[in-house]
Every structure is written in structure tokens, then in C-alpha cells.
Tab-separated table of C-alpha atoms in Angstrom:
chain	number	residue	atom	x	y	z
A	445	ASP	CA	-27.450	-87.904	3.787
A	446	THR	CA	-25.472	-90.087	0.983
A	447	MET	CA	-22.640	-87.266	0.177
A	448	ASP	CA	-22.104	-88.272	4.233
A	449	ALA	CA	-21.528	-91.904	3.495
A	450	GLY	CA	-18.546	-94.111	2.034
A	451	PHE	CA	-14.746	-93.316	1.334
A	452	PHE	CA	-13.817	-89.831	1.406
A	453	LEU	CA	-12.517	-89.965	-2.145
A	454	THR	CA	-15.879	-91.075	-3.239
A	455	ARG	CA	-17.745	-88.179	-1.229
A	456	SER	CA	-15.854	-85.607	-3.534
A	457	PHE	CA	-16.902	-86.864	-6.745
A	458	GLN	CA	-20.696	-85.382	-5.665
A	459	VAL	CA	-18.731	-82.183	-4.071
A	460	ARG	CA	-16.850	-81.778	-7.700
A	461	ALA	CA	-20.065	-82.315	-9.916
A	462	GLN	CA	-21.872	-79.783	-7.861
A	463	THR	CA	-19.148	-77.539	-8.151
A	464	LEU	CA	-18.655	-77.716	-11.448
A	465	ALA	CA	-22.568	-77.892	-12.544
A	466	LEU	CA	-22.854	-74.480	-10.126
A	467	ASP	CA	-19.760	-72.658	-12.209
A	468	TRP	CA	-20.503	-73.894	-15.748
A	469	CYS	CA	-24.252	-73.624	-15.058
A	470	TYR	CA	-24.557	-70.504	-12.805
A	471	THR	CA	-26.705	-68.600	-15.467
A	472	SER	CA	-29.071	-72.129	-15.440
A	473	PHE	CA	-30.261	-72.012	-11.562
A	474	SER	CA	-32.458	-69.804	-9.963
A	475	GLU	CA	-31.853	-68.282	-7.483
A	476	PRO	CA	-33.066	-69.744	-4.620
A	477	GLU	CA	-31.823	-72.731	-6.575
A	478	ARG	CA	-28.313	-71.576	-6.796
A	479	GLN	CA	-28.321	-71.251	-2.695
A	480	GLU	CA	-29.442	-74.363	-1.855
A	481	LEU	CA	-26.549	-75.659	-3.939
A	482	ARG	CA	-24.328	-72.999	-1.968
A	483	LEU	CA	-25.036	-74.713	1.292
A	484	SER	CA	-25.477	-78.189	-0.059
A	485	LEU	CA	-21.583	-77.583	-0.908
A	486	GLY	CA	-20.694	-75.691	1.844
A	487	HIS	CA	-21.957	-78.281	4.091
A	488	HIS	CA	-19.801	-81.032	2.459
A	489	ILE	CA	-16.895	-79.110	2.464
A	490	ASN	CA	-16.972	-78.621	5.576
A	491	ARG	CA	-16.871	-82.301	6.372
A	492	LEU	CA	-14.394	-82.848	4.266
A	493	TYR	CA	-12.113	-79.999	5.330
A	494	TRP	CA	-12.665	-81.555	9.163
A	495	GLY	CA	-11.745	-85.355	7.675
A	496	SER	CA	-8.434	-83.749	6.357
A	497	MET	CA	-7.466	-81.773	9.408
A	498	ASN	CA	-8.549	-84.882	11.816
A	499	GLY	CA	-8.225	-88.288	9.909
A	500	VAL	CA	-4.941	-90.074	9.575
A	501	TRP	CA	-4.955	-89.568	5.848
A	502	GLY	CA	-4.644	-85.301	6.201
A	503	GLN	CA	-2.858	-84.762	9.769
A	504	THR	CA	0.417	-84.528	8.574
A	505	SER	CA	2.644	-84.442	4.660
A	506	LEU	CA	2.845	-88.040	4.823
A	507	GLY	CA	-1.032	-88.636	5.422
A	508	ARG	CA	-1.194	-87.097	2.491
A	509	ILE	CA	0.561	-88.912	-0.044
A	510	TRP	CA	-2.241	-90.775	-1.394
A	511	ASN	CA	-4.033	-90.267	-4.712
A	512	TRP	CA	-7.864	-89.845	-3.232
A	513	ASN	CA	-6.214	-86.877	-0.566
A	514	ALA	CA	-5.420	-85.008	-4.026
A	515	GLY	CA	-8.902	-86.050	-5.368
A	516	SER	CA	-10.291	-85.110	-2.278
A	517	ALA	CA	-8.104	-81.939	-1.389
A	518	ALA	CA	-8.770	-80.310	-5.162
A	519	ALA	CA	-13.034	-81.025	-4.628
A	520	TRP	CA	-13.271	-78.977	-1.738
A	521	GLY	CA	-10.787	-76.489	-2.916
A	522	LEU	CA	-12.597	-75.812	-6.287
A	523	ALA	CA	-15.723	-75.332	-4.294
A	524	SER	CA	-14.057	-73.016	-1.920
A	525	LEU	CA	-13.229	-70.862	-4.665
A	526	VAL	CA	-16.515	-70.793	-6.447
A	527	LEU	CA	-18.104	-70.058	-3.276
A	528	ASP	CA	-15.959	-67.192	-2.025
A	529	GLY	CA	-17.652	-64.588	-1.160
A	530	GLU	CA	-21.257	-65.806	-2.075
A	531	VAL	CA	-21.840	-67.702	1.409
A	532	ASP	CA	-20.733	-67.021	4.888
A	533	PHE	CA	-18.513	-70.159	5.297
A	534	PRO	CA	-15.322	-70.024	6.120
A	535	THR	CA	-14.067	-70.343	2.369
A	536	ARG	CA	-10.501	-68.622	2.737
A	537	PRO	CA	-9.563	-71.682	5.179
A	538	TRP	CA	-10.922	-74.245	3.228
A	539	LEU	CA	-8.656	-73.184	0.060
A	540	PHE	CA	-5.367	-72.440	2.521
A	541	GLN	CA	-5.764	-76.297	3.508
A	542	ALA	CA	-6.780	-77.758	0.457
A	543	THR	CA	-3.880	-76.355	-1.714
A	544	ARG	CA	-1.326	-77.403	1.506
A	545	ASN	CA	-2.876	-81.245	1.217
A	546	LEU	CA	-2.655	-80.752	-2.587
A	547	GLU	CA	0.949	-79.338	-2.699
A	548	ASP	CA	2.418	-82.080	-0.259
A	549	PHE	CA	0.652	-85.208	-2.947
A	550	LEU	CA	2.360	-83.376	-5.467
A	551	ASP	CA	5.956	-82.946	-4.052
A	552	PHE	CA	5.521	-86.234	-1.675
A	553	GLY	CA	2.892	-88.203	-3.891
A	554	VAL	CA	5.160	-87.568	-7.089
A	555	ASP	CA	8.663	-88.227	-6.821
A	556	ALA	CA	11.267	-85.443	-7.668
A	557	ALA	CA	11.540	-87.095	-11.746
A	558	GLY	CA	8.091	-86.933	-11.049
A	559	GLY	CA	7.148	-90.722	-10.809
A	560	PRO	CA	3.481	-90.628	-8.371
A	561	ILE	CA	3.863	-93.223	-6.241
A	562	ALA	CA	0.422	-95.018	-6.822
A	563	GLY	CA	1.451	-95.109	-10.337
A	564	PRO	CA	0.260	-93.332	-13.210
A	565	VAL	CA	-3.468	-95.276	-13.397
A	566	TYR	CA	-4.149	-94.429	-9.932
A	567	LEU	CA	-2.687	-90.859	-10.509
A	568	SER	CA	-5.200	-90.023	-12.638
A	569	TYR	CA	-8.300	-91.414	-11.102
A	570	GLY	CA	-7.494	-90.633	-7.286
A	571	ALA	CA	-6.588	-86.932	-8.703
A	572	GLY	CA	-10.151	-86.087	-9.792
A	573	ALA	CA	-10.462	-82.223	-10.175
A	574	THR	CA	-6.684	-81.676	-9.647
A	575	PRO	CA	-6.366	-79.707	-13.150
A	576	TYR	CA	-9.316	-77.527	-12.689
A	577	PHE	CA	-7.890	-76.838	-9.064
A	578	ILE	CA	-4.908	-76.139	-10.245
A	579	GLU	CA	-5.962	-73.606	-13.038
A	580	ALA	CA	-8.398	-72.125	-10.991
A	581	LEU	CA	-6.551	-71.396	-8.037
A	582	LYS	CA	-3.641	-69.672	-10.504
A	583	ALA	CA	-5.856	-67.424	-11.860
A	584	ALA	CA	-7.459	-66.222	-8.577
A	585	THR	CA	-4.593	-66.144	-6.507
A	586	GLY	CA	-0.943	-66.735	-8.840
A	587	GLU	CA	-0.200	-69.278	-7.031
A	588	ASP	CA	1.409	-72.446	-9.291
A	589	LEU	CA	0.609	-75.254	-7.857
A	590	HIS	CA	1.554	-77.184	-11.491
A	591	ASP	CA	5.031	-75.330	-11.660
A	592	ALA	CA	5.700	-75.224	-8.190
A	593	THR	CA	5.439	-79.137	-6.927
A	594	HIS	CA	6.641	-82.024	-8.696
A	595	LEU	CA	3.742	-81.952	-11.238
A	596	ARG	CA	5.599	-80.571	-13.736
A	597	HIS	CA	7.669	-83.508	-14.217
A	598	VAL	CA	5.194	-86.147	-14.470
A	599	MET	CA	4.472	-85.410	-18.606
A	600	ASN	CA	8.693	-86.440	-19.016
A	601	TRP	CA	8.418	-89.296	-16.794
A	602	LEU	CA	4.516	-90.846	-17.916
A	603	ARG	CA	6.553	-91.629	-21.245
A	604	TRP	CA	8.731	-94.352	-20.039
A	605	GLU	CA	6.031	-95.571	-18.609
A	606	ILE	CA	4.319	-96.517	-21.536
A	607	LEU	CA	4.737	-100.146	-23.313
A	608	PRO	CA	4.805	-100.991	-26.279
A	609	GLY	CA	2.264	-101.213	-28.226
A	610	ARG	CA	0.950	-97.957	-26.472
A	611	GLY	CA	-2.201	-98.983	-25.747
A	612	ARG	CA	-1.051	-99.606	-22.011
A	613	VAL	CA	0.943	-98.256	-19.041
A	614	ASN	CA	3.412	-99.542	-16.573
A	615	ASN	CA	1.483	-99.320	-13.221
A	616	LEU	CA	3.888	-101.461	-11.397
A	617	MET	CA	4.355	-98.481	-8.728
A	618	ASP	CA	1.013	-99.615	-7.175
């Protein structure tokens, strides 16, 4: 299965795409198609979840500082919210772990002033579905990872990373 091959972040791209398709195009799918998507997502979320629990990239808070951890956690967290109550999968533990992984990234992978350790380019690349997940999590649970983490300072920090001419950013932290 191609979704189980490759780097964990690239595996999350398909999870993110299927999740958004299922949520945004729900009425365009027949019930058997929706169920096929749900089962596919459940299988792949489970692989990302267990990878985060057992892989060096997710076992500790400091292992979660890399941008691809944020992208993976946000993808499977968003999918957990979409699947919650619709399938017989452990969506609540998945959601809890995704939230904690992303929270660690936003507090340890982004410093207190708002500077991401991998720089602005990798922050946006790796973070992937993070804005969607943060907003969906806030709507579903009331937990606001934007205001509760160093992410709230990123926009103030980014303006100092824009180089003269505004066409490029300083990505020296990478």
C-alpha cells in the first residue's frame, strides 16, 4: 500500500487529502464510498499514531520538535475529528495524542518569541494541516492551541525574517 511507504510526513499528505475530501465533499460520496474512505483513513491514522508512540520522532517532547511531526499529528488529528462517532476506531486516543504532539511542537519547536527552530519555510511546509486542525479542535473541544502555545507569537517574529524587497525570508535557522 503506497500510503504506508515513505517518510511519515509524506504519508500524512494522503491522510490530509482524504480527510478534507470526506469532510468537504461528504454529500458527493455514496454511503459505501464514505465507508471505504473512513476505513482507509482509520487504517492509516492508526499507523501514524503507533509510529508517533514508538518512533524516535514521537516518543518524547524533544522528539516532537521537528516540523514533520506537526504535519503528521495535524493530519491524523484532523482525521480523528472527522471520523469521531462514525467508525469503530479509537478516535479519542488518536485525538489526544495528536493534540499533545502538536502542542509539544508549538512549544518546543517554536521558541517563546515565536521563532520556529527550523525557520519559516519549514514551519509552513511541515505544519501542513495545522491551521485546519487547530480551528477544528477549538470548535469541537474548546482547546485553543494557537493561544495556549508559542504559535501565538509567530506572526510578530516572522516580520523580522522578511528580507529587503519582501520577496524572500531569512531561513538561517534551518
